[in-house]
C-alpha positions as a Markdown table, in Angstrom:
| # | Residue | x | y | z |
|---|---|---|---|---|
| 1 | Met | 31.2 | -120.9 | -112.0 |
| 2 | Asn | 28.5 | -123.6 | -112.0 |
| 3 | Ser | 25.4 | -123.5 | -114.2 |
| 4 | Val | 23.2 | -122.1 | -111.4 |
| 5 | Asp | 25.5 | -119.2 | -110.8 |
| 6 | Leu | 25.6 | -118.4 | -114.5 |
| 7 | Ala | 21.8 | -118.6 | -114.8 |
| 8 | Phe | 21.4 | -116.0 | -112.1 |
| 9 | Leu | 24.2 | -113.7 | -113.2 |
| 10 | Pro | 22.9 | -110.3 | -114.2 |
| 11 | Ala | 22.4 | -110.0 | -118.0 |
| 12 | Leu | 25.1 | -107.3 | -118.4 |
| 13 | Glu | 27.6 | -109.5 | -116.6 |
| 14 | Gln | 26.7 | -112.4 | -118.9 |
| 15 | Ala | 27.3 | -110.1 | -121.9 |
| 16 | Arg | 30.7 | -109.2 | -120.5 |
| 17 | Leu | 31.7 | -112.8 | -120.2 |
| 18 | Ile | 30.5 | -113.4 | -123.8 |
| 19 | Arg | 32.6 | -110.4 | -125.0 |
| 20 | Asn | 35.6 | -111.7 | -123.1 |
| 21 | Lys | 35.0 | -115.2 | -124.6 |
| 22 | Asp | 34.8 | -116.7 | -121.1 |
| 23 | Ile | 31.5 | -118.3 | -122.2 |
| 24 | Ser | 29.6 | -118.5 | -125.5 |
| 25 | Pro | 26.0 | -117.6 | -126.3 |
| 26 | Leu | 25.5 | -121.2 | -127.2 |
| 27 | Glu | 26.6 | -122.4 | -123.8 |
| 28 | Leu | 24.4 | -120.0 | -122.0 |
| 29 | Ala | 21.4 | -120.8 | -124.2 |
| 30 | Glu | 21.9 | -124.5 | -123.4 |
| 31 | Ile | 22.1 | -123.8 | -119.7 |
| 32 | Tyr | 18.7 | -122.0 | -119.8 |
| 33 | Leu | 17.0 | -124.5 | -122.0 |
| 34 | Glu | 18.0 | -127.3 | -119.6 |
| 35 | Arg | 16.7 | -125.3 | -116.7 |
| 36 | Ile | 13.4 | -124.6 | -118.6 |
| 37 | Glu | 12.9 | -128.3 | -119.4 |
| 38 | Arg | 13.5 | -129.3 | -115.7 |
| 39 | Leu | 11.7 | -126.5 | -113.8 |
| 40 | Asn | 9.0 | -125.1 | -116.1 |
| 41 | Pro | 6.6 | -128.0 | -115.7 |
| 42 | Ala | 6.2 | -127.0 | -112.0 |
| 43 | Leu | 6.5 | -123.2 | -112.6 |
| 44 | Gly | 4.2 | -122.6 | -115.7 |
| 45 | Ala | 6.3 | -119.7 | -116.8 |
| 46 | Tyr | 6.7 | -120.5 | -120.5 |
| 47 | Val | 3.8 | -121.5 | -122.7 |
| 48 | Thr | 6.0 | -122.0 | -125.8 |
| 49 | Val | 9.7 | -122.9 | -125.6 |
| 50 | Met | 11.6 | -122.0 | -128.8 |
| 51 | Ala | 14.4 | -124.4 | -128.3 |
| 52 | Glu | 15.4 | -125.1 | -131.9 |
| 53 | Gln | 15.2 | -121.4 | -132.9 |
| 54 | Ala | 17.1 | -120.3 | -129.8 |
| 55 | Leu | 19.9 | -122.9 | -130.3 |
| 56 | Ala | 20.2 | -121.9 | -134.0 |
| 57 | Asp | 20.4 | -118.3 | -133.1 |
| 58 | Ala | 22.9 | -119.0 | -130.3 |
| 59 | Arg | 25.2 | -121.0 | -132.7 |
| 60 | Ala | 25.1 | -118.1 | -135.2 |
| 61 | Lys | 26.0 | -115.6 | -132.6 |
| 62 | Thr | 28.8 | -117.8 | -131.3 |
| 63 | Glu | 30.2 | -118.0 | -134.8 |
| 64 | His | 29.8 | -114.2 | -135.3 |
| 65 | Leu | 31.7 | -113.6 | -132.1 |
| 66 | Ala | 34.7 | -115.6 | -133.3 |
| 67 | Ser | 35.1 | -113.5 | -136.4 |
| 68 | Asn | 33.6 | -110.1 | -135.3 |
| 69 | Pro | 34.4 | -109.5 | -131.6 |
| 70 | Glu | 34.2 | -105.7 | -131.8 |
| 71 | Asn | 31.4 | -103.2 | -131.4 |
| 72 | Leu | 28.9 | -105.6 | -130.0 |
| 73 | Pro | 25.6 | -104.3 | -128.5 |
| 74 | Pro | 25.5 | -104.3 | -124.7 |
| 75 | Leu | 23.3 | -107.4 | -124.5 |
| 76 | Phe | 24.7 | -109.4 | -127.4 |
| 77 | Gly | 24.2 | -113.1 | -126.9 |
| 78 | Val | 22.1 | -112.8 | -123.8 |
| 79 | Thr | 18.8 | -114.6 | -123.5 |
| 80 | Val | 15.4 | -113.0 | -123.2 |
| 81 | Ser | 11.7 | -114.1 | -122.8 |
| 82 | Val | 8.8 | -112.5 | -124.7 |
| 83 | Lys | 5.3 | -112.1 | -123.2 |
| 84 | Asp | 2.6 | -114.1 | -125.1 |
| 85 | Leu | 0.8 | -110.9 | -126.0 |
| 86 | Asn | 3.6 | -109.9 | -128.4 |
| 87 | Pro | 3.8 | -111.9 | -131.7 |
| 88 | Val | 7.0 | -113.7 | -132.6 |
| 89 | Gly | 7.0 | -114.7 | -136.3 |
| 90 | Gly | 6.6 | -118.4 | -136.9 |
| 91 | Val | 5.6 | -119.1 | -133.3 |
| 92 | Pro | 2.2 | -119.5 | -131.7 |
| 93 | Cys | 0.8 | -116.4 | -130.0 |
| 94 | Ala | -2.2 | -117.4 | -127.9 |
| 95 | Tyr | -2.8 | -114.2 | -125.8 |
| 96 | Gly | -3.7 | -116.6 | -122.9 |
| 97 | Leu | -6.5 | -118.2 | -124.9 |
| 98 | Lys | -6.5 | -122.0 | -125.1 |
| 99 | Ala | -8.5 | -121.7 | -128.4 |
| 100 | Ala | -5.7 | -119.7 | -130.0 |
| 101 | Cys | -2.7 | -121.8 | -128.8 |
| 102 | Asn | -2.1 | -123.2 | -132.3 |
| 103 | Leu | -2.4 | -119.9 | -134.2 |
| 104 | Ile | 1.0 | -119.0 | -135.7 |
| 105 | Ala | 2.1 | -115.4 | -135.8 |
| 106 | Pro | 3.0 | -114.4 | -139.3 |
| 107 | Glu | 5.7 | -111.9 | -138.3 |
| 108 | Asp | 7.5 | -110.3 | -135.4 |
| 109 | Asp | 6.0 | -107.5 | -133.4 |
| 110 | Tyr | 8.1 | -104.3 | -133.6 |
| 111 | Ile | 9.6 | -104.7 | -130.2 |
| 112 | Val | 10.5 | -108.4 | -131.0 |
| 113 | Ser | 12.5 | -107.1 | -134.0 |
| 114 | Lys | 14.2 | -104.6 | -131.6 |
| 115 | Leu | 15.2 | -107.5 | -129.4 |
| 116 | Arg | 16.6 | -109.4 | -132.3 |
| 117 | Gln | 18.5 | -106.4 | -133.6 |
| 118 | Ser | 20.1 | -105.9 | -130.2 |
| 119 | Gly | 21.6 | -109.4 | -130.3 |
| 120 | Leu | 19.3 | -111.0 | -127.7 |
| 121 | Ile | 18.4 | -114.6 | -128.1 |
| 122 | Ile | 14.6 | -115.3 | -127.6 |
| 123 | Leu | 14.0 | -118.5 | -125.5 |
| 124 | Gly | 10.3 | -118.6 | -125.7 |
| 125 | Lys | 6.9 | -117.0 | -125.0 |
| 126 | Thr | 5.9 | -116.5 | -121.4 |
| 127 | Ala | 2.5 | -116.9 | -119.8 |
| 128 | Thr | 0.0 | -114.0 | -119.4 |
| 129 | Ser | -3.4 | -113.7 | -118.0 |
| 130 | Gln | -6.1 | -114.2 | -120.6 |
| 131 | Leu | -5.9 | -111.2 | -122.9 |
| 132 | Gly | -3.6 | -109.6 | -120.4 |
| 133 | Ser | -6.6 | -108.4 | -118.3 |
| 134 | Leu | -5.9 | -109.6 | -114.8 |
| 135 | Pro | -3.1 | -109.2 | -112.1 |
| 136 | Tyr | -2.6 | -112.9 | -111.8 |
| 137 | Thr | -1.6 | -115.4 | -114.4 |
| 138 | Glu | -4.1 | -118.3 | -114.4 |
| 139 | Pro | -5.7 | -118.5 | -117.9 |
| 140 | Pro | -8.0 | -121.5 | -118.3 |
| 141 | Gly | -6.6 | -124.4 | -120.3 |
| 142 | Phe | -3.0 | -123.6 | -119.3 |
| 143 | Pro | -1.1 | -124.4 | -116.1 |
| 144 | Pro | -1.1 | -121.4 | -113.8 |
| 145 | Ala | 2.1 | -119.5 | -113.6 |
| 146 | Arg | 3.6 | -119.8 | -110.1 |
| 147 | Asn | 5.9 | -117.8 | -107.9 |
| 148 | Pro | 9.3 | -119.5 | -107.6 |
| 149 | Trp | 9.7 | -118.1 | -104.1 |
| 150 | Asn | 6.7 | -120.2 | -103.1 |
| 151 | Leu | 4.8 | -122.2 | -105.7 |
| 152 | Asp | 1.5 | -121.8 | -103.8 |
| 153 | Tyr | 1.5 | -118.1 | -104.7 |
| 154 | Thr | 1.0 | -116.1 | -107.9 |
| 155 | Pro | 3.9 | -114.3 | -109.7 |
| 156 | Gly | 1.4 | -111.6 | -110.5 |
| 157 | Gly | 0.1 | -110.6 | -113.9 |
| 158 | Ser | -0.4 | -110.0 | -116.5 |
| 159 | Ser | 3.4 | -110.3 | -117.1 |
| 160 | Gly | 3.5 | -113.1 | -114.5 |
| 161 | Gly | 5.2 | -115.7 | -116.7 |
| 162 | Gly | 8.1 | -113.5 | -117.6 |
| 163 | Ala | 8.6 | -112.5 | -113.9 |
| 164 | Ala | 8.4 | -116.2 | -112.8 |
| 165 | Ala | 10.9 | -117.2 | -115.5 |
| 166 | Leu | 13.4 | -114.4 | -114.6 |
| 167 | Ala | 13.1 | -114.9 | -110.9 |
| 168 | Ala | 13.7 | -118.7 | -111.3 |
| 169 | Gly | 16.7 | -118.3 | -113.5 |
| 170 | Leu | 15.0 | -119.4 | -116.7 |
| 171 | Cys | 16.2 | -116.4 | -118.7 |
| 172 | Ala | 18.6 | -113.5 | -118.2 |
| 173 | Ile | 16.0 | -110.8 | -118.8 |
| 174 | Ser | 12.3 | -110.5 | -119.6 |
| 175 | Gln | 10.0 | -108.4 | -121.8 |
| 176 | Gly | 6.5 | -107.6 | -120.6 |
| 177 | Ser | 3.9 | -104.9 | -120.8 |
| 178 | Asp | 2.0 | -102.7 | -118.3 |
| 179 | Gly | -1.5 | -101.3 | -118.7 |
| 180 | Gly | -2.4 | -101.1 | -115.0 |
| 181 | Gly | 0.6 | -102.5 | -113.2 |
| 182 | Ser | 1.3 | -105.6 | -115.3 |
| 183 | Leu | 5.1 | -105.1 | -115.1 |
| 184 | Arg | 5.4 | -103.5 | -111.7 |
| 185 | Gly | 3.1 | -106.0 | -110.0 |
| 186 | Pro | 5.0 | -109.1 | -111.1 |
| 187 | Ala | 8.3 | -107.4 | -110.2 |
| 188 | Phe | 6.8 | -106.8 | -106.7 |
| 189 | Cys | 5.6 | -110.4 | -106.4 |
| 190 | Cys | 8.9 | -111.9 | -107.6 |
| 191 | Gly | 11.6 | -109.6 | -106.3 |
| 192 | Leu | 12.6 | -108.0 | -109.6 |
| 193 | Val | 13.0 | -104.5 | -111.1 |
| 194 | Gly | 10.1 | -103.6 | -113.4 |
| 195 | Met | 9.8 | -100.4 | -115.4 |
| 196 | Lys | 6.6 | -98.9 | -116.8 |
| 197 | Ala | 8.2 | -96.4 | -119.2 |
| 198 | Ala | 6.8 | -93.0 | -119.9 |
| 199 | Arg | 4.1 | -92.8 | -122.5 |
| 200 | Gly | 5.6 | -92.5 | -126.0 |
| 201 | Arg | 8.9 | -94.0 | -125.0 |
| 202 | Ile | 8.3 | -97.4 | -126.7 |
| 203 | Ser | 6.4 | -97.9 | -129.9 |
| 204 | Phe | 3.4 | -100.2 | -130.2 |
| 205 | Ser | 4.0 | -100.6 | -134.0 |
| 206 | Pro | 2.7 | -102.1 | -136.1 |
| 207 | Ala | -0.5 | -102.6 | -134.0 |
| 208 | Gly | -2.4 | -99.9 | -132.3 |
| 209 | Glu | -2.0 | -99.5 | -128.5 |
| 210 | Arg | -5.8 | -100.0 | -128.0 |
| 211 | Leu | -6.0 | -98.6 | -124.5 |
| 212 | Asn | -5.8 | -94.9 | -125.2 |
| 213 | Gly | -2.3 | -94.5 | -123.9 |
| 214 | Leu | -2.6 | -96.5 | -120.8 |
| 215 | Ala | -0.4 | -99.4 | -121.8 |
| 216 | Val | 3.3 | -99.7 | -122.6 |
| 217 | Asn | 5.8 | -102.5 | -123.3 |
| 218 | Gly | 8.8 | -102.6 | -121.0 |
| 219 | Pro | 11.6 | -104.5 | -119.2 |
| 220 | Leu | 11.9 | -106.8 | -116.2 |
| 221 | Gly | 15.4 | -107.2 | -114.9 |
| 222 | Arg | 17.3 | -108.6 | -111.9 |
| 223 | Thr | 19.2 | -105.3 | -111.5 |
| 224 | Val | 18.6 | -101.7 | -112.3 |
| 225 | Ala | 21.4 | -101.7 | -114.9 |
| 226 | Asp | 19.9 | -104.7 | -116.7 |
| 227 | Thr | 16.5 | -103.0 | -116.7 |
| 228 | Ala | 18.0 | -99.8 | -118.1 |
| 229 | Ala | 19.8 | -101.7 | -120.8 |
| 230 | Leu | 16.7 | -103.4 | -122.0 |
| 231 | Leu | 14.8 | -100.1 | -121.8 |
| 232 | Asp | 17.4 | -98.7 | -124.2 |
| 233 | Val | 16.8 | -101.7 | -126.5 |
| 234 | Leu | 13.0 | -101.3 | -126.5 |
| 235 | Ser | 12.8 | -97.5 | -126.8 |
| 236 | Gly | 12.4 | -95.6 | -130.0 |
| 237 | Tyr | 10.0 | -93.9 | -132.4 |
| 238 | Glu | 8.4 | -95.7 | -135.3 |
| 239 | Ala | 6.9 | -93.7 | -138.2 |
| 240 | Gly | 3.2 | -92.9 | -137.5 |
| 241 | Asp | 3.3 | -93.4 | -133.7 |
| 242 | Pro | 0.5 | -91.3 | -132.1 |
| 243 | Tyr | 2.8 | -90.1 | -129.4 |
| 244 | Trp | 6.5 | -90.3 | -128.9 |
| 245 | Leu | 9.5 | -89.1 | -127.0 |
| 246 | Pro | 13.0 | -88.3 | -128.2 |
| 247 | Asp | 15.7 | -90.9 | -127.3 |
| 248 | Pro | 17.5 | -90.0 | -124.1 |
| 249 | Glu | 21.0 | -88.5 | -124.1 |
| 250 | Pro | 23.0 | -90.2 | -122.7 |
| 251 | Ser | 21.3 | -93.6 | -122.9 |
| 252 | Phe | 19.5 | -94.9 | -119.8 |
| 253 | Leu | 22.3 | -97.3 | -119.1 |
| 254 | Ala | 25.1 | -94.8 | -119.6 |
| 255 | Gly | 23.1 | -92.4 | -117.4 |
| 256 | Leu | 23.6 | -94.7 | -114.4 |
| 257 | Asp | 27.3 | -93.6 | -114.3 |
| 258 | Thr | 26.3 | -90.2 | -112.9 |
| 259 | Pro | 24.7 | -90.2 | -109.4 |
| 260 | Pro | 21.6 | -88.1 | -109.1 |
| 261 | Arg | 21.8 | -84.6 | -107.6 |
| 262 | Pro | 20.0 | -84.2 | -104.2 |
| 263 | Leu | 16.4 | -84.9 | -104.9 |
| 264 | Arg | 13.1 | -83.7 | -103.4 |
| 265 | Ile | 11.1 | -86.8 | -102.7 |
| 266 | Gly | 7.5 | -87.2 | -101.6 |
| 267 | Tyr | 6.1 | -90.4 | -100.1 |
| 268 | Ala | 2.7 | -91.7 | -99.1 |
| 269 | Thr | 1.4 | -94.8 | -97.4 |
| 270 | Arg | -2.3 | -94.1 | -97.9 |
| 271 | Leu | -4.3 | -94.0 | -101.1 |
| 272 | Asp | -7.9 | -92.9 | -100.6 |
| 273 | Pro | -10.6 | -94.2 | -101.1 |
| 274 | Ile | -8.7 | -97.5 | -100.7 |
| 275 | Gly | -7.1 | -96.6 | -97.4 |
| 276 | Glu | -3.8 | -97.4 | -95.7 |
| 277 | Val | -1.4 | -99.8 | -97.2 |
| 278 | Asp | -0.7 | -103.1 | -95.5 |
| 279 | Pro | 1.8 | -102.8 | -92.6 |
| 280 | Ile | 4.4 | -104.9 | -94.3 |
| 281 | Cys | 4.4 | -102.8 | -97.4 |
| 282 | Arg | 4.2 | -99.6 | -95.3 |
| 283 | Gln | 7.4 | -100.6 | -93.5 |
| 284 | Ala | 9.2 | -101.1 | -96.8 |
| 285 | Ile | 8.3 | -97.5 | -97.7 |
| 286 | Tyr | 9.6 | -96.1 | -94.4 |
| 287 | Glu | 12.8 | -98.1 | -94.7 |
| 288 | Thr | 13.3 | -96.7 | -98.3 |
| 289 | Val | 12.6 | -93.2 | -97.1 |
| 290 | Gln | 15.2 | -93.6 | -94.4 |
| 291 | Gln | 17.7 | -94.8 | -97.0 |
| 292 | Val | 17.1 | -92.0 | -99.5 |
| 293 | Glu | 17.6 | -89.5 | -96.7 |
| 294 | Asp | 20.8 | -91.1 | -95.7 |
| 295 | Leu | 21.9 | -90.7 | -99.3 |
| 296 | Gly | 21.4 | -87.0 | -99.0 |
| 297 | His | 18.0 | -86.6 | -100.5 |
| 298 | Arg | 15.1 | -84.7 | -98.9 |
| 299 | Ala | 11.9 | -86.7 | -98.2 |
| 300 | Glu | 8.5 | -85.5 | -97.0 |
| 301 | Glu | 5.2 | -87.2 | -96.4 |
| 302 | Val | 2.4 | -86.2 | -98.9 |
| 303 | Val | -1.3 | -86.7 | -99.2 |
| 304 | Phe | -1.8 | -88.3 | -102.6 |
| 305 | Pro | -4.9 | -87.1 | -104.5 |
| 306 | Asn | -8.0 | -89.1 | -103.9 |
| 307 | Leu | -8.5 | -91.8 | -106.6 |
| 308 | Lys | -12.3 | -91.9 | -106.4 |
| 309 | Asp | -12.7 | -90.1 | -109.8 |
| 310 | Leu | -10.1 | -92.3 | -111.5 |
| 311 | Ile | -11.4 | -95.8 | -110.7 |
| 312 | Asp | -14.7 | -96.0 | -112.7 |
| 313 | Pro | -13.4 | -94.4 | -115.9 |
| 314 | Phe | -10.2 | -96.4 | -115.7 |
| 315 | Val | -12.3 | -99.6 | -115.5 |
| 316 | Val | -14.5 | -98.5 | -118.4 |
| 317 | Val | -11.4 | -98.0 | -120.7 |
| 318 | Trp | -9.6 | -101.1 | -119.4 |
| 319 | Gln | -12.5 | -103.5 | -119.9 |
| 320 | Ser | -13.3 | -102.1 | -123.3 |
| 321 | Val | -10.3 | -104.0 | -124.9 |
| 322 | Leu | -12.3 | -107.2 | -124.4 |
| 323 | Thr | -14.9 | -106.0 | -126.9 |
| 324 | Glu | -12.3 | -104.7 | -129.3 |
| 325 | Val | -10.2 | -107.9 | -129.8 |
| 326 | Asp | -11.5 | -110.3 | -132.4 |
| 327 | Val | -12.4 | -113.0 | -129.9 |
| 328 | Pro | -15.8 | -114.5 | -129.3 |
| 329 | Trp | -17.0 | -114.0 | -125.7 |
| 330 | Val | -17.8 | -117.7 | -125.4 |
| 331 | Val | -14.1 | -118.7 | -125.3 |
| 332 | Met | -13.4 | -116.2 | -122.5 |
| 333 | Glu | -13.0 | -117.1 | -118.9 |
| 334 | Lys | -15.8 | -116.2 | -116.4 |
| 335 | Met | -14.2 | -112.9 | -115.3 |
| 336 | Asn | -13.5 | -111.7 | -118.8 |
| 337 | Arg | -17.0 | -112.7 | -120.0 |
| 338 | Trp | -18.5 | -110.6 | -117.2 |
| 339 | Leu | -16.2 | -107.6 | -118.1 |
| 340 | Tyr | -17.0 | -108.2 | -121.8 |
| 341 | Trp | -20.7 | -107.8 | -121.3 |
| 342 | Arg | -20.2 | -104.8 | -119.0 |
| 343 | Ala | -18.2 | -103.1 | -121.8 |
| 344 | Trp | -20.6 | -104.1 | -124.5 |
| 345 | Arg | -23.4 | -102.3 | -122.7 |
| 346 | Ile | -21.5 | -99.0 | -122.6 |
| 347 | Asn | -22.1 | -96.8 | -125.6 |
| 348 | Ser | -19.5 | -94.8 | -127.5 |
| 349 | Gly | -20.5 | -91.5 | -125.8 |
| 350 | Ala | -20.0 | -93.0 | -122.3 |
| 351 | Tyr | -16.7 | -94.4 | -123.4 |
| 352 | Leu | -15.5 | -91.1 | -124.6 |
| 353 | Arg | -16.7 | -89.4 | -121.5 |
| 354 | Ser | -14.6 | -91.9 | -119.5 |
| 355 | Val | -11.5 | -91.1 | -121.6 |
| 356 | Ala | -12.0 | -87.4 | -121.0 |
| 357 | Lys | -12.4 | -87.9 | -117.3 |
| 358 | Leu | -9.3 | -90.0 | -117.2 |
| 359 | Gln | -7.4 | -87.2 | -118.9 |
| 360 | Gln | -8.8 | -84.7 | -116.4 |
| 361 | Val | -7.7 | -86.8 | -113.4 |
| 362 | Ala | -4.3 | -87.4 | -115.1 |
| 363 | Arg | -3.7 | -83.7 | -115.2 |
| 364 | Gln | -4.4 | -83.4 | -111.5 |
| 365 | Ile | -2.0 | -86.2 | -110.8 |
| 366 | Val | 0.8 | -84.7 | -112.9 |
| 367 | Lys | 0.2 | -81.3 | -111.3 |
| 368 | Phe | 0.4 | -82.8 | -107.8 |
| 369 | Cys | 3.6 | -84.6 | -108.6 |
| 370 | Gln | 5.3 | -81.6 | -110.3 |
| 371 | Pro | 7.1 | -80.2 | -107.1 |
| 372 | Tyr | 8.8 | -83.6 | -106.5 |
| 373 | Asp | 11.6 | -85.3 | -108.4 |
| 374 | Val | 10.4 | -88.7 | -107.3 |
| 375 | Leu | 7.4 | -90.1 | -105.3 |
| 376 | Ile | 7.8 | -93.3 | -103.2 |
| 377 | Leu | 4.6 | -95.2 | -103.1 |
| 378 | Pro | 3.4 | -98.8 | -102.6 |
| 379 | Val | 3.4 | -101.1 | -105.7 |
| 380 | Tyr | 0.4 | -103.0 | -104.4 |
| 381 | Met | -1.7 | -102.4 | -101.3 |
| 382 | His | -0.9 | -105.8 | -99.7 |
| 383 | Pro | 1.5 | -108.7 | -100.3 |
| 384 | Thr | 1.1 | -111.5 | -102.9 |
| 385 | Ile | -2.0 | -113.6 | -103.1 |
| 386 | Lys | -2.2 | -117.4 | -103.5 |
| 387 | Val | -2.8 | -119.1 | -106.9 |
| 388 | Gly | -6.5 | -119.5 | -107.2 |
| 389 | Glu | -7.3 | -117.4 | -104.1 |
| 390 | Trp | -10.1 | -115.5 | -105.8 |
| 391 | Lys | -11.3 | -118.2 | -108.2 |
| 392 | Arg | -14.5 | -119.1 | -106.4 |
| 393 | Leu | -15.6 | -115.5 | -105.9 |
| 394 | Arg | -18.3 | -113.8 | -107.9 |
| 395 | Ser | -17.0 | -111.5 | -110.7 |
| 396 | Pro | -18.0 | -108.2 | -108.9 |
| 397 | Gln | -16.1 | -109.4 | -105.8 |
| 398 | Val | -13.0 | -110.2 | -108.0 |
| 399 | Leu | -13.1 | -106.7 | -109.5 |
| 400 | Asp | -13.3 | -105.1 | -106.1 |
| 401 | Asn | -10.4 | -107.2 | -104.9 |
| 402 | Val | -8.3 | -106.3 | -107.9 |
| 403 | Ile | -9.0 | -102.6 | -107.5 |
| 404 | Asn | -8.1 | -102.8 | -103.8 |
| 405 | Trp | -4.8 | -104.6 | -104.5 |
| 406 | Val | -3.4 | -102.8 | -107.5 |
| 407 | Ala | -4.6 | -99.3 | -106.7 |
| 408 | Pro | -1.2 | -97.6 | -106.6 |
| 409 | Cys | -0.3 | -98.6 | -110.2 |
| 410 | Pro | -3.1 | -97.4 | -112.6 |
| 411 | Pro | -2.8 | -93.6 | -111.7 |
| 412 | Phe | 0.5 | -93.5 | -113.6 |
| 413 | Asn | -0.9 | -95.5 | -116.6 |
| 414 | Ala | -3.5 | -92.7 | -116.8 |
| 415 | Ser | -0.9 | -89.9 | -116.4 |
| 416 | Gly | 1.7 | -91.5 | -118.6 |
| 417 | Gln | 4.4 | -90.9 | -116.0 |
| 418 | Pro | 7.3 | -93.4 | -115.7 |
| 419 | Ala | 7.1 | -95.7 | -112.7 |
| 420 | Leu | 9.6 | -98.3 | -111.4 |
| 421 | Ala | 9.1 | -101.2 | -109.0 |
| 422 | Ile | 12.2 | -102.2 | -107.0 |
| 423 | Pro | 12.7 | -105.0 | -104.5 |
| 424 | Arg | 12.8 | -104.1 | -100.8 |
| 425 | Gly | 13.2 | -107.4 | -99.0 |
| 426 | Phe | 10.8 | -110.1 | -97.9 |
| 427 | Ala | 7.5 | -110.5 | -96.0 |
| 428 | Pro | 7.5 | -112.8 | -93.0 |
| 429 | Asn | 6.2 | -115.6 | -95.2 |
| 430 | Gly | 9.3 | -115.4 | -97.4 |
| 431 | Leu | 7.8 | -113.7 | -100.4 |
| 432 | Pro | 9.4 | -110.6 | -101.9 |
| 433 | Ile | 8.0 | -107.1 | -101.4 |
| 434 | Gly | 8.9 | -103.8 | -103.0 |
| 435 | Val | 8.2 | -100.2 | -103.5 |
| 436 | Gln | 7.2 | -98.0 | -106.4 |
| 437 | Leu | 9.3 | -95.0 | -107.6 |
| 438 | Val | 7.3 | -92.5 | -109.7 |
| 439 | Gly | 8.9 | -89.8 | -111.8 |
| 440 | Arg | 8.1 | -86.7 | -113.6 |
| 441 | Pro | 6.8 | -87.0 | -117.2 |
| 442 | Ala | 9.5 | -88.5 | -119.5 |
| 443 | Asp | 12.0 | -88.7 | -116.7 |
| 444 | Glu | 12.9 | -92.4 | -116.4 |
| 445 | Ala | 16.5 | -91.4 | -116.0 |
| 446 | Thr | 16.1 | -90.0 | -112.5 |
| 447 | Leu | 14.1 | -93.0 | -111.3 |
| 448 | Leu | 16.8 | -95.4 | -112.6 |
| 449 | Ala | 19.6 | -93.3 | -111.0 |
| 450 | Leu | 17.9 | -93.3 | -107.6 |
| 451 | Ala | 17.1 | -97.0 | -107.8 |
| 452 | Ala | 20.7 | -97.7 | -108.6 |
| 453 | Gln | 21.8 | -95.8 | -105.5 |
| 454 | Leu | 19.3 | -97.8 | -103.4 |
| 455 | Glu | 20.6 | -101.0 | -105.0 |
| 456 | Gln | 24.1 | -100.2 | -103.9 |
| 457 | Val | 23.0 | -99.6 | -100.3 |
| 458 | Ser | 20.8 | -102.8 | -100.2 |
| 459 | Pro | 21.8 | -105.2 | -103.1 |
| 460 | Trp | 19.1 | -107.7 | -104.0 |
| 461 | Ser | 20.2 | -109.6 | -107.2 |
| 462 | His | 22.1 | -112.2 | -105.1 |
| 463 | Gln | 18.8 | -113.5 | -103.6 |
| 464 | Arg | 17.6 | -116.7 | -105.2 |
| 465 | Pro | 14.5 | -118.9 | -104.6 |
| 466 | Ala | 15.4 | -122.3 | -103.2 |
| 467 | Phe | 13.1 | -123.9 | -105.8 |
| 468 | Ala | 15.5 | -122.8 | -108.6 |
| 469 | Thr | 18.9 | -123.3 | -107.1 |
| 470 | Lys | 19.5 | -127.0 | -107.5 |
| 471 | Val | 22.0 | -127.9 | -110.2 |
| 472 | Gly | 20.5 | -130.2 | -112.9 |
| 473 | Gly | 20.6 | -133.9 | -112.0 |
| 474 | Thr | 20.9 | -133.3 | -108.3 |
């Protein structure tokens, strides 16, 4: 197996080769670091490459494997990338701010410690939009992150760097976060599996979550099983968490061994007041509906609740984080400055009314979803945009465009329900598209089981962007 095949091998398959001693963690880390050195300058996926730390960790794990080959965690020795919103001790954490690119994080974030404890090797920090606020990854002062399927297009955001890295074979699996689609959108743009876990599934320790329950850390994977395995790694309660869920039994990965019972599934291709989804994305939903019916599930078209009462309060809460972070507005990009001043003019009473309104709308969404085991919806309302496509627009126009693109994602950040983006083929321009599976509260397991069935019917992990398939030196 050549280095390209190894780089694109699913993470759990890599872990199996490691356990069988067919390849070592050090050999895999070296393959990825060579690929990062060669491809990242054009891709902009990583903002910090932790080559020395990764190699030292890989050597230690290779030595450990020689003397302790038993009882290894499922992802032992596999490589992972970390989003540059999550601190890694001793490494810069810039949050997409050029002014902060030399600030060294004093300690690991909680989920970074979970990655280490699971035996994963961290290759580096991946690009995010500035302060994680936008669905494309073009922070001023950094190269824009680009989509490996076509470098003229965005990999999405704000977890765009992690998605670009994974889709290009620059890591085996990626960590990201999702406060309004920031995992599901990049998965859609790059042909990956992206999970927004249920609220309370993954701790935000030691920092506060800041967005009143909207945001959650989570996994990006090439396959459903890889995504489930990383979700198992990240999940768990930490003392003092404001909300939490018990660990699943069995684990999310083990749960994939049991196919789901026949499910009642709803689907929609229209989200008012935005309107009908783009025809390319609509066709992906129809094809998915046909496949789930062929698998023995029952699907019916539904009229999703109108989102008009969600949009304004969601924006109020979402933009408020820009006034909460300890960052002077003068170092922010144009769009974030505009959002900062909008947020600054809103008093605490208006903010709390927006929170209360979000909770009311969230109750309506959960109540609507309750009769269905799963909903099939768009991820985004239209296919991927180009890098810099909205750069020259006025900030209010950018906000309208963002709302009209990402509309299917925020409802489930508000409701706290789990939601999973899965690949569903390609648009005529060669860029990936996907659909979103939404579950009942705390029921990631059913989403993963259904997605695994769909993956068996229409496998996707063998697809590779031409940009990333050349062997080094050729």
